Coordinates of C-alpha atoms and ligand atoms in Angstrom, one line a residue:
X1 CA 131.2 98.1 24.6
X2 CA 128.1 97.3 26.7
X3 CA 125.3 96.4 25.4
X4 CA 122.2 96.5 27.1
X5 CA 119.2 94.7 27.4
X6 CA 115.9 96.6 27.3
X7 CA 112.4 94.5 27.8
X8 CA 109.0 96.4 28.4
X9 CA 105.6 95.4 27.3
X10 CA 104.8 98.9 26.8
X11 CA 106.5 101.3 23.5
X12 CA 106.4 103.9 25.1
X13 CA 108.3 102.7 28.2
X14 CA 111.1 101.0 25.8
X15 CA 111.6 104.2 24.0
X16 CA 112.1 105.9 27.2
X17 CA 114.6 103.5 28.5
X18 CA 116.3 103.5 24.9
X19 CA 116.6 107.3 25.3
X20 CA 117.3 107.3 29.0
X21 CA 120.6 104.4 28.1
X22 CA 121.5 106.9 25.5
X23 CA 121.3 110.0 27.6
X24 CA 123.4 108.5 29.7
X25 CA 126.5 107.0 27.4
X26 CA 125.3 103.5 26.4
X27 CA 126.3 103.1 22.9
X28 CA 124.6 99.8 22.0
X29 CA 120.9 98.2 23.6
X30 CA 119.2 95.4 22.5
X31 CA 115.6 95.8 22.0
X32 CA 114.0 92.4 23.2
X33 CA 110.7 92.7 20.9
X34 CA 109.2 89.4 22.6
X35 CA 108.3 91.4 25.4
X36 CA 106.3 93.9 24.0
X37 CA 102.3 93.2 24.6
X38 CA 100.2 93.1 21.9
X39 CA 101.6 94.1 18.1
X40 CA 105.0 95.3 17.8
X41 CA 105.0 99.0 16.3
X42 CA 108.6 98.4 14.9
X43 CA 108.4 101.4 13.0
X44 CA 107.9 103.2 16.2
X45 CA 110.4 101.5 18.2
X46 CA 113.7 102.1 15.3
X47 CA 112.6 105.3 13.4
X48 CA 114.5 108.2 15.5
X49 CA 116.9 105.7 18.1
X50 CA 118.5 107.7 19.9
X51 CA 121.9 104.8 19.5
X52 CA 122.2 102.2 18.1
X53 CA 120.1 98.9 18.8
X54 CA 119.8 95.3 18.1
X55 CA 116.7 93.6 16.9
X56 CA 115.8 90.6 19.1
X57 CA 112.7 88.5 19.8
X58 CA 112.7 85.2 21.1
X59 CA 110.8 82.7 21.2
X60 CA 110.2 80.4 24.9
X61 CA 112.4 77.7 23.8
X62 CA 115.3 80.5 24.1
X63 CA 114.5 82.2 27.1
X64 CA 112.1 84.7 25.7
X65 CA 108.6 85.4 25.5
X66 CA 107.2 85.3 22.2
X67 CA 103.3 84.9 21.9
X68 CA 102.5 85.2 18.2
X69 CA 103.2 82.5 15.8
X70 CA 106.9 82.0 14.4
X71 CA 105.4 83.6 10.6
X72 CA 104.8 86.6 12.3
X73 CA 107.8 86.5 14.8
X74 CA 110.2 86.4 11.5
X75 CA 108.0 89.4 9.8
X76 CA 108.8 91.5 13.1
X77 CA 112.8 90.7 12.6
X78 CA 112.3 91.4 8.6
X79 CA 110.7 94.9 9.7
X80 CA 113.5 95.7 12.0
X81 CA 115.9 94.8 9.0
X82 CA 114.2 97.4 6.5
X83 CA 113.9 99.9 9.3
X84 CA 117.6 99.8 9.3
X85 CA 118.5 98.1 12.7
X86 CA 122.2 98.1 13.1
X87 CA 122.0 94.4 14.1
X88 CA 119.6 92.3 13.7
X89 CA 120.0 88.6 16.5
X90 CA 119.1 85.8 14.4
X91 CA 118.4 81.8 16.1
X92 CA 120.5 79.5 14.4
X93 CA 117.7 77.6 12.9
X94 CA 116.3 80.6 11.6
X95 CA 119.2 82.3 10.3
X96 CA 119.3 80.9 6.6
X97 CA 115.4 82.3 6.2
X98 CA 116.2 85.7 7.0
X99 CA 118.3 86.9 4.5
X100 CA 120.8 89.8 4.3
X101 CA 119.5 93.0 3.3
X102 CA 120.9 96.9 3.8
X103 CA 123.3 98.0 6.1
X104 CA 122.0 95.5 9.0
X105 CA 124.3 93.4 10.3
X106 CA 123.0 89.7 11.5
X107 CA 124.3 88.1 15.1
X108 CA 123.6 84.5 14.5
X109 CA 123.0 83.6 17.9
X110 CA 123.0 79.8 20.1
X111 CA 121.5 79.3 23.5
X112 CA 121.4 76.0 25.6
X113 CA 120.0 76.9 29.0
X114 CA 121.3 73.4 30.1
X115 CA 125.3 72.7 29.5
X116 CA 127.9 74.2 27.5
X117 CA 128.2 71.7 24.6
X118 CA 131.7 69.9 24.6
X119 CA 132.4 70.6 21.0
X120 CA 131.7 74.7 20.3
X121 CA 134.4 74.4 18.0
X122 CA 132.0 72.6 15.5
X123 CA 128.7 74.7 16.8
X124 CA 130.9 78.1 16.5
X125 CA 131.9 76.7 12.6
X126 CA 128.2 76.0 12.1
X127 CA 127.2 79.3 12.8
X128 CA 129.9 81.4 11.2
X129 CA 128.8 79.3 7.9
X130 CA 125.0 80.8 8.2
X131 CA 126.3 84.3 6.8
X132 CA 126.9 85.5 10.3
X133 CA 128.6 89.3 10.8
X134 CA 129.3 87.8 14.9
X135 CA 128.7 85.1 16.3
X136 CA 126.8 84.6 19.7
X137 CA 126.7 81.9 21.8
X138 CA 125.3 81.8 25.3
X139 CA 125.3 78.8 27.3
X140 CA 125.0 77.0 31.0
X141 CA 127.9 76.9 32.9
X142 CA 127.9 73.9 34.6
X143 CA 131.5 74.1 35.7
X144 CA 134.5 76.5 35.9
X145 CA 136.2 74.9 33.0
X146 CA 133.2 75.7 30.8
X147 CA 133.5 79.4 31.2
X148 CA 137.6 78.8 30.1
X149 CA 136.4 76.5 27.1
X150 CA 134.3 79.9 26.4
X151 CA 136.6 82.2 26.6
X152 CA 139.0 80.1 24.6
X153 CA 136.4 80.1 21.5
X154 CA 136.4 83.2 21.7
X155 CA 140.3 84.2 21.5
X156 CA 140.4 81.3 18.7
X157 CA 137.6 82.7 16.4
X158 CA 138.4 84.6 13.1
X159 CA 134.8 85.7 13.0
X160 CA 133.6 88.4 15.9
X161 CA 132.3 86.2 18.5
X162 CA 130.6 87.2 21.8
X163 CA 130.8 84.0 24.1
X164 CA 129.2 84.1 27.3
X165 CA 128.2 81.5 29.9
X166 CA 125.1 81.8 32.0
X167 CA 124.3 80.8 35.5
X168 CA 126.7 82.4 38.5
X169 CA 129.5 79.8 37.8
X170 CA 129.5 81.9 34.7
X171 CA 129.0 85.1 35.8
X172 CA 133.3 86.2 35.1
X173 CA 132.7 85.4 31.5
X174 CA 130.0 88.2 30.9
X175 CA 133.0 90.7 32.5
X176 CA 136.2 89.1 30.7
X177 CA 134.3 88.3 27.1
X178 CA 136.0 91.4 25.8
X179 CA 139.2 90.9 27.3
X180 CA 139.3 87.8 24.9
X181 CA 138.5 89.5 22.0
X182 CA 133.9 89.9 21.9
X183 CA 133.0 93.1 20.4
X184 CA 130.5 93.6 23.4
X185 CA 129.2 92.0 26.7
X186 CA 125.1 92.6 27.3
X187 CA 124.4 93.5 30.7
X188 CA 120.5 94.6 32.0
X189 CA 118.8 97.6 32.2
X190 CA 117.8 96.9 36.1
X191 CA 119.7 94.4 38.4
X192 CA 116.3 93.3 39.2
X193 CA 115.0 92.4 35.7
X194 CA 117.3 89.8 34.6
X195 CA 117.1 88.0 31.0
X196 CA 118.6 85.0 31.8
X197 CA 120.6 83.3 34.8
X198 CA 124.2 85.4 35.9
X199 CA 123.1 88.7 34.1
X200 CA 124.3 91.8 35.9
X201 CA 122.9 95.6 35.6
X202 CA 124.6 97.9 33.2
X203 CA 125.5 100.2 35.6
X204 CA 127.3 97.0 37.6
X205 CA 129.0 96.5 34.5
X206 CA 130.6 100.0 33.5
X207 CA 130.8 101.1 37.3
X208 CA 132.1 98.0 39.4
X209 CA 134.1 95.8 37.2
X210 CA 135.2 99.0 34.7
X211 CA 133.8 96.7 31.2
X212 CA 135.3 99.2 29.1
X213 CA 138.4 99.8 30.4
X214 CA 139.4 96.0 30.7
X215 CA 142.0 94.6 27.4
X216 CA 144.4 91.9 27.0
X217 CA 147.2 93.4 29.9
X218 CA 144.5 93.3 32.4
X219 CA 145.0 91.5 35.8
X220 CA 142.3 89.0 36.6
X221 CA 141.6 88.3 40.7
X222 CA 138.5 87.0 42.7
X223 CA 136.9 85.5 45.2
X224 CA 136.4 82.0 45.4
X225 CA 133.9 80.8 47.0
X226 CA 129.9 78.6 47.3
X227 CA 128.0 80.6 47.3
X228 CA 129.6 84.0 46.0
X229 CA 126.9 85.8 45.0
X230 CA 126.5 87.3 48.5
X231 CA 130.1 88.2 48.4
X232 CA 130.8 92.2 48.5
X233 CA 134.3 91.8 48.3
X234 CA 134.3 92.6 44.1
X235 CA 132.3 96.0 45.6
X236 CA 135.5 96.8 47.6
X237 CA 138.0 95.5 45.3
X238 CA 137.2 96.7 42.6
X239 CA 136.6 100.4 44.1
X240 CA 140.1 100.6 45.7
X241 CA 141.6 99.8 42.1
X242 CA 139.5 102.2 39.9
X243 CA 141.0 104.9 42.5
X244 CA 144.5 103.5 41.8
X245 CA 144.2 104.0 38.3
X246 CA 145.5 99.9 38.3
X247 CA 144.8 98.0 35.1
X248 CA 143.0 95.0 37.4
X249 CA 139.5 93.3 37.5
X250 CA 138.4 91.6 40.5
X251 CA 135.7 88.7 40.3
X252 CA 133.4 86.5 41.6
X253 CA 134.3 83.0 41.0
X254 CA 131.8 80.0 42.4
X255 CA 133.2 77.0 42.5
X256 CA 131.6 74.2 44.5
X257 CA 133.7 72.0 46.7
X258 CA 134.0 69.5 43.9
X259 CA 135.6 71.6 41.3
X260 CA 138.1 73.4 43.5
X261 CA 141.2 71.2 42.2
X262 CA 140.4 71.4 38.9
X263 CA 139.6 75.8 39.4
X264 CA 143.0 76.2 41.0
X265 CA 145.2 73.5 38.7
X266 CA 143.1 76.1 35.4
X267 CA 144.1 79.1 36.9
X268 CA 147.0 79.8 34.3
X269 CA 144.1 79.6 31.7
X270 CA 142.5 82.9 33.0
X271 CA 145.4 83.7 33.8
X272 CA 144.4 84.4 37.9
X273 CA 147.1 86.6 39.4
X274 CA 145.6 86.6 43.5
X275 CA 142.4 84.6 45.0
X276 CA 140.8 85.9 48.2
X277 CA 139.2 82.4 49.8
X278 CA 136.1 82.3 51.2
X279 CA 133.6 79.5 52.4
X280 CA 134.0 76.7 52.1
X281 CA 137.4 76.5 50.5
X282 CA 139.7 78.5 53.1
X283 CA 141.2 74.7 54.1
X284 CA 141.0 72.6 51.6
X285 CA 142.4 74.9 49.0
X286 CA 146.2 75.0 51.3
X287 CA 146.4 71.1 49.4
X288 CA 147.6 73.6 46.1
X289 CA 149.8 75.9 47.6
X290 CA 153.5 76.1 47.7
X291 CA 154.4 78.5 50.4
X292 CA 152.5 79.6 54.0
X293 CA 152.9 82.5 55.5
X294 CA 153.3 81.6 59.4
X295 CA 149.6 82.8 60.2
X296 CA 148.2 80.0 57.5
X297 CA 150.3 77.3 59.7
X298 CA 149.2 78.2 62.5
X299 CA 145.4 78.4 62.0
X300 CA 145.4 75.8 58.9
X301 CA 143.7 78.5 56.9
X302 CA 143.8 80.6 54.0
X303 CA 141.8 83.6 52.6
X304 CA 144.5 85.1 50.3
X305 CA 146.0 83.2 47.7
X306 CA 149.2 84.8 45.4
X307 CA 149.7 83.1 41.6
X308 CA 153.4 84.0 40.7
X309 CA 155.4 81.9 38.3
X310 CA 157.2 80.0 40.8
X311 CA 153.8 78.5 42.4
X312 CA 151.0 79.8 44.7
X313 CA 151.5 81.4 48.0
X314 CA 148.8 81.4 50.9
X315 CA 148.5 84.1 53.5
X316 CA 146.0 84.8 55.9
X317 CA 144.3 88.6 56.7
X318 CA 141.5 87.9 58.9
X319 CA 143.8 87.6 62.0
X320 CA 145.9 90.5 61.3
X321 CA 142.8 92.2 60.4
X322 CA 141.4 92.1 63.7
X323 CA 144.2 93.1 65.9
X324 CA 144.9 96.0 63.7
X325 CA 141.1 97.0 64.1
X326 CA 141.1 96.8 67.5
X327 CA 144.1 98.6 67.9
X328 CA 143.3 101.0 65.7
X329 CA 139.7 101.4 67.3
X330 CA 141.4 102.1 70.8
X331 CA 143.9 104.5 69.3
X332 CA 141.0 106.7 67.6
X333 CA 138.3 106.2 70.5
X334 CA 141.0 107.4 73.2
X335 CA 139.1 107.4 76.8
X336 CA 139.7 106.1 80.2
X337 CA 141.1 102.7 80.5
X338 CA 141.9 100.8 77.5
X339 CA 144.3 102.8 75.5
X340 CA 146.1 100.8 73.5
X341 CA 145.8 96.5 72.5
X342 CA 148.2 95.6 75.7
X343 CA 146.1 97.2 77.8
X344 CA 143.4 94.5 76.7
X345 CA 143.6 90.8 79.2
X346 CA 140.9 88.6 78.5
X347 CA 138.6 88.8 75.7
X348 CA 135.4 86.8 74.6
X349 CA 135.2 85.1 71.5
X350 CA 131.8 84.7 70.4
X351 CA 131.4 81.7 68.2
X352 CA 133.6 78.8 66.9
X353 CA 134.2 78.6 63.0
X354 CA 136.7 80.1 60.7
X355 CA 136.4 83.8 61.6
X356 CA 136.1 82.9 65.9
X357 CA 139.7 81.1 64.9
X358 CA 141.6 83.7 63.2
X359 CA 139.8 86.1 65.8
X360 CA 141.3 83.8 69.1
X361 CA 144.4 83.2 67.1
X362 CA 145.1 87.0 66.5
X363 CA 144.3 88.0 69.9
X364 CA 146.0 85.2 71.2
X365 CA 149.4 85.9 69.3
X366 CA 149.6 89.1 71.3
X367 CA 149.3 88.1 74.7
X368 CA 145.6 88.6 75.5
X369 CA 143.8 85.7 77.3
X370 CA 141.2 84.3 75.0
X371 CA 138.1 82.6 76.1
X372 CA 136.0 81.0 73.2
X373 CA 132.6 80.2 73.9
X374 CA 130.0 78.2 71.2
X375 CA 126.9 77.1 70.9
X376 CA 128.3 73.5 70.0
X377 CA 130.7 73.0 73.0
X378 CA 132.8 70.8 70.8
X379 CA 134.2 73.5 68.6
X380 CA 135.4 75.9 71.1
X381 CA 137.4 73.2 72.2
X382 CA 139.1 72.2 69.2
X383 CA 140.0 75.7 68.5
X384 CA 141.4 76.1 72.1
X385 CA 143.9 73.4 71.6
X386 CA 145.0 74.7 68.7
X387 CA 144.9 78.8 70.1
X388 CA 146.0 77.6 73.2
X389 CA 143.2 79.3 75.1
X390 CA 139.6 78.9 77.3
X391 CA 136.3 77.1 75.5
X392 CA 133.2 77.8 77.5
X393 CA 129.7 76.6 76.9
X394 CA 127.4 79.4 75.1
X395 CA 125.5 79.4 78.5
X396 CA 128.2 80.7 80.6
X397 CA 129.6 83.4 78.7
X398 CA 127.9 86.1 81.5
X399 CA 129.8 84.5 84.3
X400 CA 133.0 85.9 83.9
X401 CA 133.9 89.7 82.8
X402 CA 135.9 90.4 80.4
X403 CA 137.5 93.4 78.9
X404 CA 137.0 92.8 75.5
X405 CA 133.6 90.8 73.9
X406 CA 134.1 90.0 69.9
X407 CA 131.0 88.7 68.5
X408 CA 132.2 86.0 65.5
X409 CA 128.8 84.9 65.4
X410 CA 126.1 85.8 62.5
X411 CA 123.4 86.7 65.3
X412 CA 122.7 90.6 64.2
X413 CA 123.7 89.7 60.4
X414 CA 121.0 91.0 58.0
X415 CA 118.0 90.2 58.1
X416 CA 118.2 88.9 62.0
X417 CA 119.0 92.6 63.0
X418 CA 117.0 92.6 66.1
X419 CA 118.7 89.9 67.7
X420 CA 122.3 90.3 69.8
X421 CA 124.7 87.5 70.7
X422 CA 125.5 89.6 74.2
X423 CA 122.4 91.0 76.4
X424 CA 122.8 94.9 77.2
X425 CA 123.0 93.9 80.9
X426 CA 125.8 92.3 80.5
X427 CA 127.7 95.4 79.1
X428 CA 130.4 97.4 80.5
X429 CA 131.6 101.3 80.2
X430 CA 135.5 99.7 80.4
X431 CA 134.3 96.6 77.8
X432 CA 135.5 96.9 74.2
X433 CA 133.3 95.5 72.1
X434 CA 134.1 94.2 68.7
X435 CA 131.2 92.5 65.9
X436 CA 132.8 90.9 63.1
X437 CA 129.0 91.6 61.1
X438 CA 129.3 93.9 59.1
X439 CA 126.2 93.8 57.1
X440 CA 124.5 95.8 58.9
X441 CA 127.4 98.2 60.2
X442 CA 125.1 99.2 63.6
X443 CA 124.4 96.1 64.5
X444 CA 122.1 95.9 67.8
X445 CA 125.4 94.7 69.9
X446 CA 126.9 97.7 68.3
X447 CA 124.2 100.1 69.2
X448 CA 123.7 98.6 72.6
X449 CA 127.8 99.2 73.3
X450 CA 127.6 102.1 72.1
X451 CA 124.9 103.5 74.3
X452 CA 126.5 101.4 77.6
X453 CA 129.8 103.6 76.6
X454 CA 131.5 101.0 75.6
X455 CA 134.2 101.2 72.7
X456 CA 133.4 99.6 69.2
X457 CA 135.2 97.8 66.3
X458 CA 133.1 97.4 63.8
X459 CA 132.7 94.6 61.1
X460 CA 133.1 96.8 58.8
X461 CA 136.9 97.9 60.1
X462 CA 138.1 94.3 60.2
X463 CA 136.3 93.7 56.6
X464 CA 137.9 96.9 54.9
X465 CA 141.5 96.1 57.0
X466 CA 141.6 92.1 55.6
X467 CA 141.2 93.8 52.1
X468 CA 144.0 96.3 52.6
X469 CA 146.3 94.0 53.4
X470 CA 145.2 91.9 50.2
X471 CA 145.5 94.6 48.2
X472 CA 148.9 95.3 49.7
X473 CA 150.3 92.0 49.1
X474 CA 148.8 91.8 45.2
X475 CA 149.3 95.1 44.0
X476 CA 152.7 96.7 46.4
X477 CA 150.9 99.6 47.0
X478 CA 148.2 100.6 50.1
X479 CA 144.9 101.1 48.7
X480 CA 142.5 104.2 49.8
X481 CA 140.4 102.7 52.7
X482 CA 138.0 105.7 52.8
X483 CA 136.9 104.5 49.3
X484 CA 136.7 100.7 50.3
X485 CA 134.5 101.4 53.3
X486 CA 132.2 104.0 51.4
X487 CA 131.8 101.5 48.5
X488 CA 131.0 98.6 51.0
X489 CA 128.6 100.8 52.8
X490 CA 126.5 101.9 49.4
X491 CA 126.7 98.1 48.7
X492 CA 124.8 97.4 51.8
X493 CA 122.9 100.3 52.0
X494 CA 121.8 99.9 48.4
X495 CA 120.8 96.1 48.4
X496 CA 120.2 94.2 51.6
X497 CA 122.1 91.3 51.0
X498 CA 123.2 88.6 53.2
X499 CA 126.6 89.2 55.4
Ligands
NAP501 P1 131.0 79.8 60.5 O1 132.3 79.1 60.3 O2 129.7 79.3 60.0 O3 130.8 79.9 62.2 C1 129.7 80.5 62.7 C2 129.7 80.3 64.2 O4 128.6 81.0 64.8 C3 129.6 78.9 64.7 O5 130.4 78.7 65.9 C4 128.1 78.8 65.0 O6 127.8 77.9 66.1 C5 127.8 80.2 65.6 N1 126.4 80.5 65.5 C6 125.7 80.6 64.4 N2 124.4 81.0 64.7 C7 124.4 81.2 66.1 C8 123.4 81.5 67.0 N3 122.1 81.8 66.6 N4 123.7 81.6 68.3 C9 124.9 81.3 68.7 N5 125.9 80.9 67.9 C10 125.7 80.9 66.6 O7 131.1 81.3 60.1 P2 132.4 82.3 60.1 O8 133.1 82.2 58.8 O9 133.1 82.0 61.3 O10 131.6 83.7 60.1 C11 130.9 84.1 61.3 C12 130.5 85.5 61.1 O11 131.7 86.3 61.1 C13 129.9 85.8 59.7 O12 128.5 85.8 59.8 C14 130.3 87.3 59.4 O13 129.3 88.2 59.8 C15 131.5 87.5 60.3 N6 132.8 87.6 59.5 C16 133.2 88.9 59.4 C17 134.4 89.1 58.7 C18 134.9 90.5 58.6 O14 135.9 90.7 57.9 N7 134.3 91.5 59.2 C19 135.1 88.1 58.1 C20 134.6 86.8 58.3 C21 133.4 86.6 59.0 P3 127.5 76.3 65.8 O15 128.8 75.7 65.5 O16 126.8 75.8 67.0 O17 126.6 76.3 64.6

């Protein structure tokens, strides 16, 4: 179950929310009392809920934003109580002065905004013992092995406890609390109004990651990356295995560079059946792996990572990923010229980090002559001795034509969408030309190629191909693609975020 988080100053606006979360198959929602301006109409708010609420108001030191004095802070919660509140969210150090009364059932709840406490064995004990119905505890996540430690509690408790780590290192635990045994996760009522660090919407909740449908038999996989928030790959993920009716869940995990040893030597914990790697972990994470396919030896990077019971295997999508874009993009787009990908010579590859690599290396592989050009010199030359192909300075990239340009750069990436790595002069009817951005889909090289009659692959194609092929390999079967790209372009669409 969900429960969500409702905080207006006004009564009137709470009650509408309260309804509206109702209306709309929410079963639980906490009424956050400290937010209300002026004096709480308790009466008004419980008499006539349209579902069943909890009664919270917290003071600063948690998080919340309590005015009055802590007398009449405690008379609110007592009214709430006689009102008949099906739950009532009692602070630990307040929780013997409120007593048990009615049909109201008390969630003796602990918050450190600064570190999950070593020992929650003892604090969990400790809060059990103050006549608690569940237990909450809600902590900083300071590292991947808190949110475990968490989880752990919570499989190990005899009394229903809700453990849930704050902060985005934390962010799985709000999703998988229930899988461990919490009676509910709280989620917000707007993805912009969030109660405290790593919160997601409600609608993020039951929609993306499926809340209610994840139990005990449920596959765990992710991203792993710092940062991850950015990430849309849970969007797409999680989209293609809602449509596949398969019992997974597919996360965000942030690990900093630091903790990556430790993340991958825990992953039994979870248990984490299949990783897609991202920034900055797609090389140093091979030091855990037990078997490469030939594409990870060859470009000395990963972004897919397979946990089976006889170790962890590494593969690599990018570089598939973009040949099978382009070719599918010539295939579809037809025209004079360029029919299929061995009709493509040379190409330009725009930029020099991991996605320019897997780029060069995938073109490379089949026979086209790649030319890498960069910014910093030096790294189109390190990736040429490895590709076997050209590095040119960024300022000559114009002298030479090419038949195919493939911008691995972030020049067009939201919110630089006016800016192109390739002047429109330079464009050619017979070019095909491929952006690896795909946030926004029409970027301005896009648009400009596109209007020069040029053929496109999009960053979207290669994003929603390396997923496919993920998805392949974890799950055996070929996800739906149509719903991968819609739910990545209503991600982008929806929020602007960062590439
Ligand atoms: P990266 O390792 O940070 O490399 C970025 C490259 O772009 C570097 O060579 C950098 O040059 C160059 N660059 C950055 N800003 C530039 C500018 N203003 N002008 C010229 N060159 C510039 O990043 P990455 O992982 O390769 O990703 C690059 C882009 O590829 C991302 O932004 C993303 O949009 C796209 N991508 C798409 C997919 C997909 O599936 N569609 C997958 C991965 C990546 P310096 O070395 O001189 O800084």
């Amino acid at each position: 179950m969900i429960c969500v988080g409702i905080a207006r100053g006004r009564h009137r606006h709470m009650i509408a929310e309260h309804k509206f979360l109702a209306d709309n198959g929410i079963g639980l929602v906490e009424l956050r009392l400290d937010f209300i301006q002026g004096k709480v109409q308790v009466k008004r708010l419980f008499r006539s809920r349209p579902c069943p609420a909890i009664a919270t108001c917290r003071r600063a030191a948690d998080g919340g934003h309590w005015a009055g004095s802590e007398e009449e802070r405690q008379l609110v919660l007592r009214t709430a109580i006689v009102e008949g509140t099906e739950y009532v969210d009692l602070e630990d150090d307040i929780a013997s002065q409120i007593r048990r009364y009615g049909p109201t059932k008390r969630i003796v709840s602990h918050h450190d905004f600064h570190k999950t406490p070593a020992d929650l064995a003892s604090l969990h004990k400790r809060l059990a013992d103050l006549d608690a119905d569940i237990v909450k505890i809600a902590t900083m996540s300071n590292h991947p092995s808190d949110n475990l430690r968490m989880l752990e509690m919570v499989q190990s408790a005899t009394v229903p406890t809700i453990g849930i780590c704050m902060g985005d290192i934390g962010m799985p635990t709000r999703v998988l609390t229930g899988r461990f045994g919490s009676p509910f996760t709280y989620a917000t009522f707007h993805e912009d109004r969030l109660l405290a660090p790593g919160q997601i919407g409600w609608r993020q909740m039951r929609d993306v990651y499926r809340y209610d449908q994840i139990g005990a038999a449920t596959r765990i996989y992710g991203v792993v990356a710092d940062p991850v928030g950015h990430s849309l790959s849970p969007v797409v993920h999680n989209a293609a295995l809602a449509a596949a009716g398969i019992d997974a869940v597919y996360l965000p995990f942030r690990v900093p560079a630091e903790q990556l040893d430790e993340f991958v030597w825990e992953a039994g914990r979870w248990p984490l059946s299949g990783l897609s790697v991202t920034i900055p972990h797609k090389e140093a994470i091979l030091r855990h792996v037990t078997t490469k396919d030939d594409l990870v030896t060859a470009i000395g990077a990963t972004n897919t990572l397979t946990f089976t019971p006889d170790g962890i295997s590494a593969h690599n999508t990018d570089a598939t990923a973009a040949v099978e874009s382009l070719e599918a993009a010539l295939q579809r787009q037809g025209g004079e010229g360029l029919v299929d990908v061995t009709a493509v010579k040379s190409a330009l590859v725009l930029g020099a980090g991991g996605a320019a690599r897997a780029v060069a290396f995938g073109l490379r592989k089949r026979g086209i002559e790649v030319t890498v050009c960069s910014r910093t010199v030096e790294r189109a030359k390190r990736i040429a001795a490895e590709v076997g192909c050209k590095a040119i300075d960024w300022t000559a990239r114009y002298k030479v034509p090419y038949d195919c340009i493939v911008n691995a750069t972030p020049v067009g990436m939201h919110p630089l969408v006016n800016e192109t790595p390739f002047e429109k002069e330079h464009l050619r009817p017979y070019m095909v030309v491929f952006d690896t951005v795909y946030n926004p889909e029409n970027t301005l090289l896009v648009k400009e190629a596109r209007a020069a009659g040029c053929r496109i692959v999009t960053g979207v194609d290669m994003f929603v191909r390396q997923a496919a092929i993920q998805f392949r390999l974890w799950h055996g079967v070929d996800p739906s693609e149509t719903v991968m790209r819609e739910a990545l372009k209503r991600a982008t669409a929806s929020a602007k975020l960062p590439g």
